[in-house]
Amino acid sequence: MSKILIVDDEPRICELIHCLIHWEEITCTCVGMAYNGIGALEMIHVERPDIVITDIRMPGMDGLELIQKCFESGHKIRFIVLSGYREFSYAQRALKYQVEDYLLKPVNEQELNTLLCKLTSQIEAAQEHIRLEHKRNTQYSMQMEQIRQNALLRICTEKNYIPDASIIGTHPAWMFFALRADCVSRPDMDQASARSILENVSAHVYTLIRSWIKLWNVVYFPHTSYILVQCNPDKRPDILCALQPFAQEDFIKYPHLHLFLAVGLPVLHPGQLRQGFEHVRQLLSMRICENTSVILDGQYISPVSDGLSIEVKNAIADTASMLFETDQNRLIGRLESEFQKFCSQPKYFFHVYEWADYFLKQLRRVAEQQEVRLDENMNTIIDDALEWSMHCESRMQLLSCMTQAVQDLYEKKQRRELEPILAAKKYVEKHLDRQVTLQEVAEQLHFSPSYFSSYFKDKNGIGFAEFAMQARVKQAMLLLRTQDCTMAEIADKVGYADVKHFSRVFKKITGIKPGEYRKFYS
């Protein structure tokens, strides 16, 4: 709805004009009446009207001066000038200030409303054009923001990607930041919580350095965010100085976290952006060094760009190949030796996390090659170790993470190997009232009888038949102590139809006859 201000040095004229306007029909509202140019100018500053209907001749500041001051101040106002016949030439001077029209006194009602209707339509059209233009600009900005986000993601994930400068801007230089949130006390912290923290801390970093940067784009990975900004390379010292409150303020806000911010070096060409990303990514490896500063300055830390050598990867693979081929203590001993040997070489200092990651993934590969089916629980052991390893803040923690994974894999394998044995024992104990054969149990567990026979004896120390006989005798001993049954009844309850045969088996296992056992315990 357009706003109208009425200006005339005669109040009755202002009231008359107000009565002549068809307010509802032209969808306008009156924001006030002024009786001189000075008062009108003050109201214009406050009310910001769209249309001003003003007389020419007024004391103090006339209508022409009012129009001139508004024009010079940049107010987007449409003026309608009221003029007497003898003032027509004077009113024409206002046309150079883009006055919309002039009306002769006495004002004609129809002429006034026709003019206002035309002006309000123009105002609405102009406002709609501004809204559409703003919407287009907003959509374009959002699209460009998304395009830059995608470009940054590709820089972080594709080694050979070189973005066009028109996408990421043409400022003198670009600079990477990497923000890491570690929580060793809570390695199970879900990604949503970590993402929320990273967003809050990244926003804090932005508020600290926004005076020295132009564009700002962030991509998020689990527990890590990478930030690309445009800046003047000469302003890097100012940026580092502005970041000093980062450590203290965010440590207080997130006491359960260890936060690290890697600050890269200026990148002058789009073709060097991947190198700039690799720099800050490797800078984060410095956090594994005890007493590391929370801000990792790339100016004083220049990590090597090469990863693990073929020789190192072969050594890791050889170590992992010992999984399930030897006892876990020998494997852990070899792991500790190879890891300490690797860490003692300065050129590999920035690749400690990579070493652990490669070793854990080799454990998975070796297990699969050995046809040891990795069920969901065993896969979880490796997945959890991979996640935990990225939060370790010392080499000892990292070694402990890998050692624990090895121990858990051996323990899980041992438990799984005993599962068929336990199932067989439960089956026998459930059917103690009859003879249970090896073939019957093997079929229940989907094993061949010959394989299951040797497997049972290897894992249990005694053969299946011996175990089944001991189980029935053990049940007979319980019945002899607790029930007043005949010997034939007890023999039948433990799967023996012949009492004499039962007595011989009982004496073979216990050393005494069933009757003697009952007398002894009665």
Coordinates of C-alpha atoms in Angstrom, one line a residue:
M1 CA 0.0 0.0 0.0
S2 CA 1.4 3.4 -1.1
K3 CA 1.9 6.2 1.5
I4 CA 0.8 9.8 0.7
L5 CA 1.9 13.0 2.4
I6 CA -0.2 16.2 1.9
V7 CA 1.6 19.6 2.1
D8 CA -0.1 23.0 2.0
D9 CA 0.2 26.1 4.2
E10 CA -3.5 26.3 4.5
P11 CA -4.9 23.5 6.8
R12 CA -8.3 23.6 5.2
I13 CA -6.8 22.9 1.7
C14 CA -5.0 19.9 3.2
E15 CA -8.3 18.6 4.6
L16 CA -10.1 19.3 1.3
I17 CA -7.5 17.3 -0.6
H18 CA -7.7 14.5 1.9
C19 CA -11.5 14.3 1.4
L20 CA -11.2 14.3 -2.4
I21 CA -9.0 11.2 -2.4
H22 CA -10.7 7.8 -2.8
W23 CA -8.4 6.0 -0.4
E24 CA -9.9 2.5 -0.5
E25 CA -10.2 2.6 -4.3
I26 CA -6.6 3.6 -5.0
T27 CA -5.3 1.4 -2.0
C28 CA -3.3 4.3 -0.4
T29 CA -2.9 5.5 3.1
C30 CA -2.3 9.1 4.4
V31 CA 0.8 9.3 6.6
G32 CA 0.2 12.9 7.6
M33 CA -0.3 16.5 6.7
A34 CA 2.4 19.3 6.8
Y35 CA 1.7 23.0 6.7
N36 CA 5.1 24.2 5.5
G37 CA 8.2 22.9 3.7
I38 CA 10.3 22.5 6.8
G39 CA 7.7 20.4 8.6
A40 CA 7.2 18.4 5.4
L41 CA 10.9 17.6 5.0
E42 CA 11.0 16.3 8.6
M43 CA 8.0 14.1 8.0
I44 CA 9.5 12.8 4.8
H45 CA 12.6 11.7 6.7
V46 CA 10.5 9.8 9.3
E47 CA 7.5 8.4 7.3
R48 CA 9.2 7.8 3.9
P49 CA 6.1 8.5 1.8
D50 CA 5.8 7.2 -1.8
I51 CA 3.8 10.3 -3.0
V52 CA 3.9 13.9 -1.8
I53 CA 1.1 16.3 -2.9
T54 CA 2.5 19.8 -2.3
D55 CA 1.7 23.4 -2.9
I56 CA 4.2 25.6 -4.5
R57 CA 3.8 28.8 -2.5
M58 CA 4.6 28.3 1.2
P59 CA 6.4 30.4 3.8
G60 CA 9.9 29.4 5.0
M61 CA 10.5 26.7 2.5
D62 CA 8.4 26.6 -0.6
G63 CA 7.4 23.5 -2.5
L64 CA 10.1 23.9 -5.1
E65 CA 12.9 24.0 -2.5
L66 CA 11.3 21.0 -0.8
I67 CA 11.3 19.1 -4.0
Q68 CA 14.9 20.1 -4.7
K69 CA 16.2 19.0 -1.3
C70 CA 14.4 15.6 -1.6
F71 CA 15.9 15.1 -5.0
E72 CA 19.4 15.9 -3.8
S73 CA 19.0 13.6 -0.8
G74 CA 18.1 10.7 -3.1
H75 CA 14.6 10.2 -1.9
K76 CA 12.6 8.1 -4.4
I77 CA 9.4 10.2 -4.1
R78 CA 6.8 11.0 -6.7
F79 CA 5.6 14.6 -6.3
I80 CA 2.3 16.1 -7.4
V81 CA 2.5 19.9 -7.5
L82 CA -0.5 22.1 -6.7
S83 CA -0.4 25.4 -8.5
G84 CA -2.5 28.5 -9.2
Y85 CA -2.9 29.6 -12.8
R86 CA -0.6 32.6 -12.4
E87 CA 2.1 30.2 -11.0
F88 CA 2.2 27.9 -13.9
S89 CA 5.6 29.0 -15.3
Y90 CA 7.0 28.8 -11.8
A91 CA 5.7 25.2 -11.3
Q92 CA 7.3 24.2 -14.6
R93 CA 10.7 24.6 -13.0
A94 CA 9.9 21.7 -10.8
L95 CA 9.8 19.4 -13.8
K96 CA 13.6 19.1 -13.9
Y97 CA 13.4 17.4 -10.6
Q98 CA 11.2 14.6 -12.1
V99 CA 7.9 15.9 -10.7
E100 CA 5.3 13.5 -11.9
D101 CA 2.6 16.1 -12.7
Y102 CA 0.9 19.3 -11.6
L103 CA -2.7 20.2 -10.9
L104 CA -4.3 23.6 -11.0
K105 CA -6.3 24.9 -8.1
P106 CA -9.1 24.4 -7.4
V107 CA -8.3 20.7 -7.6
N108 CA -10.6 18.5 -9.7
E109 CA -11.6 15.3 -7.8
Q110 CA -11.6 13.0 -10.8
E111 CA -8.4 14.3 -12.2
L112 CA -6.7 13.9 -8.8
N113 CA -7.8 10.3 -8.3
T114 CA -7.0 9.4 -11.9
L115 CA -3.5 10.7 -11.4
L116 CA -3.1 8.9 -8.0
C117 CA -4.3 5.7 -9.5
K118 CA -1.7 5.9 -12.2
L119 CA 1.1 6.6 -9.8
T120 CA 0.2 3.8 -7.4
S121 CA 0.1 1.4 -10.3
Q122 CA 3.6 2.6 -11.2
I123 CA 4.8 2.3 -7.6
E124 CA 3.5 -1.2 -7.3
A125 CA 5.0 -2.2 -10.6
A126 CA 8.4 -0.7 -9.5
Q127 CA 8.2 -2.5 -6.1
E128 CA 7.4 -5.8 -7.8
H129 CA 10.3 -5.3 -10.2
I130 CA 12.6 -4.6 -7.1
R131 CA 11.3 -7.7 -5.4
L132 CA 11.8 -9.9 -8.5
E133 CA 15.3 -8.4 -9.0
H134 CA 16.1 -9.1 -5.4
K135 CA 14.8 -12.6 -5.7
R136 CA 16.9 -13.2 -8.8
N137 CA 20.0 -11.8 -7.1
T138 CA 19.4 -14.0 -4.1
Q139 CA 18.9 -17.1 -6.2
Y140 CA 22.0 -16.3 -8.2
S141 CA 24.0 -15.8 -5.0
M142 CA 22.7 -19.1 -3.6
Q143 CA 23.5 -20.9 -6.9
M144 CA 27.0 -19.4 -6.9
E145 CA 27.4 -20.3 -3.3
Q146 CA 26.5 -23.9 -4.1
I147 CA 28.8 -23.9 -7.1
R148 CA 31.7 -22.7 -5.0
Q149 CA 30.8 -25.4 -2.3
N150 CA 30.9 -28.1 -5.0
A151 CA 34.2 -26.8 -6.3
L152 CA 35.7 -26.8 -2.8
L153 CA 34.4 -30.4 -2.3
R154 CA 36.0 -31.5 -5.6
I155 CA 39.3 -29.8 -4.6
C156 CA 39.2 -31.9 -1.4
T157 CA 38.3 -35.2 -3.0
E158 CA 39.7 -35.1 -6.6
K159 CA 43.5 -34.8 -7.0
N160 CA 43.5 -33.5 -10.5
Y161 CA 40.6 -31.0 -10.3
I162 CA 41.4 -27.4 -11.1
P163 CA 38.5 -25.0 -10.7
D164 CA 37.9 -22.0 -12.9
A165 CA 38.8 -18.7 -11.3
S166 CA 35.4 -17.3 -12.2
I167 CA 33.8 -19.8 -9.9
I168 CA 36.0 -19.3 -6.8
G169 CA 36.6 -15.6 -7.3
T170 CA 39.5 -13.5 -8.5
H171 CA 40.9 -12.0 -5.4
P172 CA 44.7 -11.7 -5.1
A173 CA 45.0 -15.0 -3.3
W174 CA 43.2 -17.9 -1.7
M175 CA 44.0 -19.5 1.7
F176 CA 42.9 -22.8 3.3
F177 CA 42.0 -23.5 6.9
A178 CA 41.4 -26.9 8.4
L179 CA 39.4 -27.3 11.6
R180 CA 39.5 -30.5 13.6
A181 CA 37.5 -31.5 16.7
D182 CA 38.9 -34.5 18.5
C183 CA 37.2 -36.2 21.5
V184 CA 39.3 -39.2 22.7
S185 CA 37.1 -39.4 25.8
R186 CA 34.1 -39.9 23.5
P187 CA 35.3 -41.6 20.3
D188 CA 31.6 -42.7 19.8
M189 CA 30.5 -39.0 19.4
D190 CA 28.0 -39.2 16.5
Q191 CA 28.6 -37.3 13.3
A192 CA 25.6 -35.0 13.8
S193 CA 27.0 -33.7 17.1
A194 CA 30.5 -33.3 15.7
R195 CA 29.0 -31.4 12.6
S196 CA 27.1 -29.1 14.9
I197 CA 30.2 -28.2 16.9
L198 CA 32.3 -27.7 13.8
E199 CA 29.6 -25.3 12.4
N200 CA 29.6 -23.3 15.6
V201 CA 33.4 -23.1 15.8
S202 CA 33.8 -22.4 12.1
A203 CA 31.3 -19.5 12.5
H204 CA 33.5 -18.2 15.4
V205 CA 36.6 -18.3 13.2
Y206 CA 34.7 -16.4 10.6
T207 CA 33.8 -13.6 13.0
L208 CA 37.4 -13.3 14.0
I209 CA 38.8 -12.9 10.5
R210 CA 36.0 -11.5 8.4
S211 CA 37.6 -8.1 8.2
W212 CA 40.5 -9.5 6.2
I213 CA 38.7 -11.9 3.8
K214 CA 36.3 -11.7 0.9
L215 CA 34.6 -15.0 0.1
W216 CA 34.1 -17.8 2.7
N217 CA 33.3 -21.4 1.8
V218 CA 33.2 -24.5 4.1
V219 CA 32.9 -28.2 3.5
Y220 CA 32.4 -30.7 6.3
F221 CA 33.7 -34.2 6.8
P222 CA 33.4 -36.4 9.9
H223 CA 35.1 -34.3 12.7
T224 CA 36.8 -32.0 10.2
S225 CA 35.9 -29.0 8.2
Y226 CA 37.9 -27.4 5.4
I227 CA 37.6 -23.6 4.8
L228 CA 38.6 -21.7 1.7
V229 CA 38.8 -17.9 1.8
Q230 CA 39.9 -15.1 -0.5
C231 CA 42.3 -12.6 1.0
N232 CA 45.3 -10.4 0.4
P233 CA 48.4 -12.4 1.1
D234 CA 49.9 -9.5 2.9
K235 CA 47.1 -9.7 5.4
R236 CA 48.0 -13.2 6.6
P237 CA 49.9 -11.9 9.8
D238 CA 46.8 -9.9 10.7
I239 CA 44.6 -13.0 10.2
L240 CA 46.8 -15.0 12.5
C241 CA 46.8 -12.2 15.1
A242 CA 43.0 -12.1 15.0
L243 CA 42.8 -15.8 15.5
Q244 CA 44.6 -15.7 18.9
P245 CA 41.3 -15.7 21.0
F246 CA 40.2 -18.9 19.2
A247 CA 42.0 -21.3 21.5
Q248 CA 41.0 -19.8 24.8
E249 CA 37.4 -19.1 24.0
D250 CA 36.5 -22.3 22.3
F251 CA 38.4 -24.5 24.8
I252 CA 36.2 -23.0 27.6
K253 CA 33.1 -23.5 25.5
Y254 CA 33.9 -27.2 24.6
P255 CA 36.0 -28.6 27.5
H256 CA 35.5 -32.2 26.4
L257 CA 37.1 -31.5 23.0
H258 CA 40.5 -30.8 21.6
L259 CA 40.3 -28.3 18.8
F260 CA 42.9 -27.7 16.2
L261 CA 43.0 -25.1 13.5
A262 CA 45.5 -25.4 10.6
V263 CA 46.3 -22.2 8.8
G264 CA 47.7 -22.7 5.3
L265 CA 49.8 -20.5 3.1
P266 CA 48.5 -18.1 0.4
V267 CA 47.7 -19.8 -2.9
L268 CA 48.1 -17.5 -5.9
H269 CA 46.9 -19.7 -8.8
P270 CA 43.8 -22.1 -9.0
G271 CA 46.1 -24.8 -10.1
Q272 CA 47.8 -24.7 -6.7
L273 CA 44.6 -25.1 -4.7
R274 CA 44.9 -28.9 -4.4
Q275 CA 48.4 -28.4 -3.0
G276 CA 47.1 -25.9 -0.6
F277 CA 44.5 -28.3 0.6
E278 CA 47.0 -31.1 1.0
H279 CA 49.2 -28.7 3.1
V280 CA 46.5 -28.0 5.7
R281 CA 45.4 -31.6 5.7
Q282 CA 48.9 -32.7 6.6
L283 CA 49.2 -29.9 9.1
L284 CA 46.5 -31.6 11.1
S285 CA 48.9 -34.5 11.6
M286 CA 51.0 -32.2 13.9
R287 CA 48.3 -32.5 16.6
I288 CA 49.7 -36.0 17.4
C289 CA 52.9 -34.2 18.7
E290 CA 52.7 -33.7 22.4
N291 CA 52.2 -30.0 23.5
T292 CA 51.2 -28.9 20.1
S293 CA 49.7 -25.5 19.8
V294 CA 46.0 -25.4 19.0
I295 CA 46.8 -23.2 15.9
L296 CA 49.0 -24.9 13.4
D297 CA 50.8 -22.3 11.3
G298 CA 51.7 -23.5 7.9
Q299 CA 54.4 -20.8 7.6
Y300 CA 56.6 -22.7 10.1
I301 CA 55.5 -26.3 9.3
S302 CA 56.1 -27.6 5.8
P303 CA 55.1 -31.2 5.6
V304 CA 56.3 -33.4 2.8
S305 CA 53.8 -34.1 0.1
D306 CA 54.7 -37.8 -0.5
G307 CA 52.6 -40.4 1.3
L308 CA 53.7 -43.9 2.4
S309 CA 56.4 -45.5 0.3
I310 CA 55.9 -48.9 -1.4
E311 CA 58.5 -50.3 1.1
V312 CA 56.5 -49.0 4.1
K313 CA 53.3 -50.4 2.7
N314 CA 54.8 -53.8 2.1
A315 CA 56.1 -53.9 5.6
I316 CA 52.6 -53.0 6.9
A317 CA 51.1 -55.7 4.7
D318 CA 53.6 -58.3 5.9
T319 CA 52.7 -57.5 9.5
A320 CA 49.0 -57.6 9.0
S321 CA 49.4 -61.0 7.1
M322 CA 50.3 -62.6 10.5
L323 CA 46.6 -62.2 11.6
F324 CA 45.3 -65.6 12.7
E325 CA 48.4 -67.3 11.4
T326 CA 50.2 -66.9 14.7
D327 CA 49.3 -66.0 18.2
Q328 CA 48.2 -62.5 18.9
N329 CA 51.3 -61.7 21.1
R330 CA 53.7 -62.3 18.2
L331 CA 51.6 -60.1 15.9
I332 CA 51.4 -57.3 18.5
G333 CA 55.1 -57.5 19.0
R334 CA 55.7 -57.2 15.3
L335 CA 53.2 -54.3 15.1
E336 CA 54.9 -52.4 17.9
S337 CA 58.3 -52.9 16.3
E338 CA 57.3 -51.7 12.8
F339 CA 55.3 -48.8 14.1
Q340 CA 58.2 -47.5 16.3
K341 CA 60.6 -48.0 13.4
F342 CA 58.3 -45.9 11.2
C343 CA 57.8 -43.1 13.7
S344 CA 61.6 -42.8 14.2
Q345 CA 62.0 -41.5 10.6
P346 CA 61.4 -37.7 10.5
K347 CA 60.3 -37.8 6.8
Y348 CA 57.3 -39.9 7.8
F349 CA 56.2 -37.9 10.8
F350 CA 53.2 -36.4 9.0
H351 CA 51.9 -39.8 7.9
V352 CA 51.4 -41.5 11.2
Y353 CA 47.7 -41.5 10.9
E354 CA 48.0 -42.8 7.3
W355 CA 50.2 -45.7 8.7
A356 CA 47.5 -46.7 11.2
D357 CA 44.7 -46.4 8.6
Y358 CA 46.6 -48.6 6.2
F359 CA 47.4 -51.2 8.8
L360 CA 43.7 -51.5 10.0
K361 CA 42.5 -51.8 6.4
Q362 CA 45.1 -54.5 5.7
L363 CA 43.7 -56.5 8.7
R364 CA 40.3 -56.5 7.1
R365 CA 41.8 -57.6 3.7
V366 CA 43.9 -60.4 5.2
A367 CA 40.9 -61.8 7.2
E368 CA 38.9 -61.8 4.0
Q369 CA 41.7 -63.5 2.0
Q370 CA 41.9 -66.2 4.7
E371 CA 38.2 -66.9 4.2
V372 CA 37.5 -65.9 7.7
R373 CA 34.0 -64.5 7.2
L374 CA 33.9 -61.0 8.7
D375 CA 30.5 -60.8 10.3
E376 CA 28.9 -57.6 11.3
N377 CA 30.5 -57.6 14.8
M378 CA 34.0 -58.2 13.4
N379 CA 33.6 -55.5 10.8
T380 CA 32.5 -53.2 13.6
I381 CA 35.8 -53.8 15.4
I382 CA 37.8 -52.5 12.5
D383 CA 35.3 -49.6 11.7
D384 CA 35.5 -48.5 15.3
A385 CA 39.2 -48.6 15.3
L386 CA 39.4 -46.6 12.2
E387 CA 37.2 -43.9 13.7
W388 CA 39.0 -43.9 17.1
S389 CA 42.4 -43.7 15.4
M390 CA 41.5 -40.3 13.9
H391 CA 41.0 -38.9 17.4
C392 CA 44.2 -40.1 18.9
E393 CA 46.5 -37.3 20.0
S394 CA 49.7 -39.2 20.7
R395 CA 51.6 -42.1 19.0
M396 CA 51.0 -44.2 22.1
Q397 CA 47.3 -43.7 21.8
L398 CA 47.5 -44.6 18.2
L399 CA 49.5 -47.8 18.9
S400 CA 47.1 -48.7 21.6
C401 CA 44.2 -48.3 19.2
M402 CA 45.7 -50.7 16.7
T403 CA 46.7 -53.2 19.4
Q404 CA 43.2 -53.2 20.9
A405 CA 41.8 -53.9 17.4
V406 CA 44.1 -57.0 17.0
Q407 CA 43.1 -58.3 20.5
D408 CA 39.4 -57.8 19.8
L409 CA 39.7 -59.6 16.4
Y410 CA 41.4 -62.6 18.1
E411 CA 38.9 -62.7 20.9
K412 CA 36.0 -62.5 18.5
K413 CA 37.4 -65.2 16.3
Q414 CA 37.9 -67.5 19.3
R415 CA 34.4 -66.9 20.5
R416 CA 33.0 -67.6 17.0
E417 CA 35.0 -70.8 16.6
L418 CA 33.5 -72.1 19.9
E419 CA 29.9 -71.3 18.9
P420 CA 29.4 -74.7 17.1
I421 CA 30.9 -76.5 20.1
L422 CA 28.5 -74.7 22.5
A423 CA 25.6 -75.4 20.2
A424 CA 26.5 -79.1 20.0
K425 CA 26.7 -79.3 23.8
K426 CA 23.4 -77.6 24.3
Y427 CA 21.8 -80.0 21.8
V428 CA 23.1 -83.0 23.7
E429 CA 22.1 -81.6 27.1
K430 CA 18.6 -81.0 25.7
H431 CA 18.2 -84.6 24.6
L432 CA 19.8 -86.5 27.5
D433 CA 16.9 -89.0 27.5
R434 CA 18.2 -90.6 24.3
Q435 CA 21.3 -91.5 22.4
V436 CA 22.4 -88.5 20.3
T437 CA 24.7 -89.4 17.4
L438 CA 27.5 -87.4 15.9
Q439 CA 25.8 -87.4 12.5
E440 CA 22.6 -86.0 14.0
V441 CA 24.4 -83.0 15.6
A442 CA 26.6 -82.4 12.5
E443 CA 23.5 -82.2 10.3
Q444 CA 21.9 -79.7 12.8
L445 CA 25.0 -77.5 12.5
H446 CA 25.4 -78.0 8.8
F447 CA 28.8 -79.7 9.1
S448 CA 30.0 -83.0 7.6
P449 CA 30.2 -85.7 10.3
S450 CA 33.9 -86.3 9.6
Y451 CA 34.9 -82.6 9.8
F452 CA 32.7 -82.0 12.8
S453 CA 34.2 -84.9 14.7
S454 CA 37.8 -83.7 14.3
Y455 CA 36.7 -80.0 14.9
F456 CA 34.9 -80.9 18.1
K457 CA 37.8 -82.9 19.5
D458 CA 40.3 -80.2 18.5
K459 CA 38.4 -77.4 20.2
N460 CA 37.0 -79.4 23.2
G461 CA 39.9 -81.8 24.0
I462 CA 37.7 -84.9 23.9
G463 CA 35.7 -86.6 21.2
F464 CA 32.0 -86.1 20.7
A465 CA 31.0 -89.6 21.9
E466 CA 33.1 -89.2 25.1
F467 CA 31.4 -85.8 25.8
A468 CA 27.9 -87.2 25.2
M469 CA 28.6 -90.2 27.6
Q470 CA 29.9 -87.8 30.3
A471 CA 26.9 -85.6 29.9
R472 CA 24.5 -88.5 30.4
V473 CA 26.4 -89.8 33.4
K474 CA 26.5 -86.3 34.9
Q475 CA 22.7 -86.1 34.6
A476 CA 22.4 -89.6 36.2
M477 CA 24.5 -88.4 39.2
L478 CA 22.1 -85.5 39.7
L479 CA 19.0 -87.8 39.5
L480 CA 20.6 -90.3 42.0
R481 CA 21.1 -87.5 44.5
T482 CA 17.7 -85.8 44.1
Q483 CA 15.1 -88.4 43.1
D484 CA 13.9 -91.6 44.6
C485 CA 13.7 -93.6 41.4
T486 CA 14.6 -97.1 40.5
M487 CA 17.9 -97.7 38.8
A488 CA 16.0 -98.7 35.6
E489 CA 14.1 -95.5 35.6
I490 CA 17.2 -93.4 36.0
A491 CA 19.0 -95.3 33.3
D492 CA 16.0 -94.7 31.0
K493 CA 16.0 -91.0 31.7
V494 CA 19.6 -90.7 30.6
G495 CA 19.1 -92.7 27.4
Y496 CA 20.1 -96.2 28.5
A497 CA 17.6 -99.1 28.0
D498 CA 20.0 -101.7 29.5
V499 CA 20.6 -101.1 33.2
K500 CA 23.7 -103.2 33.2
H501 CA 25.2 -101.3 30.4
F502 CA 24.3 -98.1 32.2
S503 CA 26.0 -99.3 35.3
R504 CA 29.2 -100.2 33.4
V505 CA 29.4 -96.8 31.8
F506 CA 28.7 -95.0 35.1
K507 CA 31.5 -96.9 36.8
K508 CA 33.9 -96.2 33.9
I509 CA 33.3 -92.5 34.3
T510 CA 33.0 -92.1 38.1
G511 CA 35.0 -95.1 39.4
I512 CA 32.0 -96.5 41.4
K513 CA 28.7 -98.2 40.6
P514 CA 25.4 -96.2 40.6
G515 CA 24.1 -97.9 43.7
E516 CA 27.3 -97.1 45.7
Y517 CA 27.1 -93.5 44.5
R518 CA 23.5 -93.2 45.8
K519 CA 24.4 -94.8 49.2
F520 CA 27.4 -92.5 49.6
Y521 CA 25.3 -89.3 49.0
S522 CA 22.2 -90.5 50.9

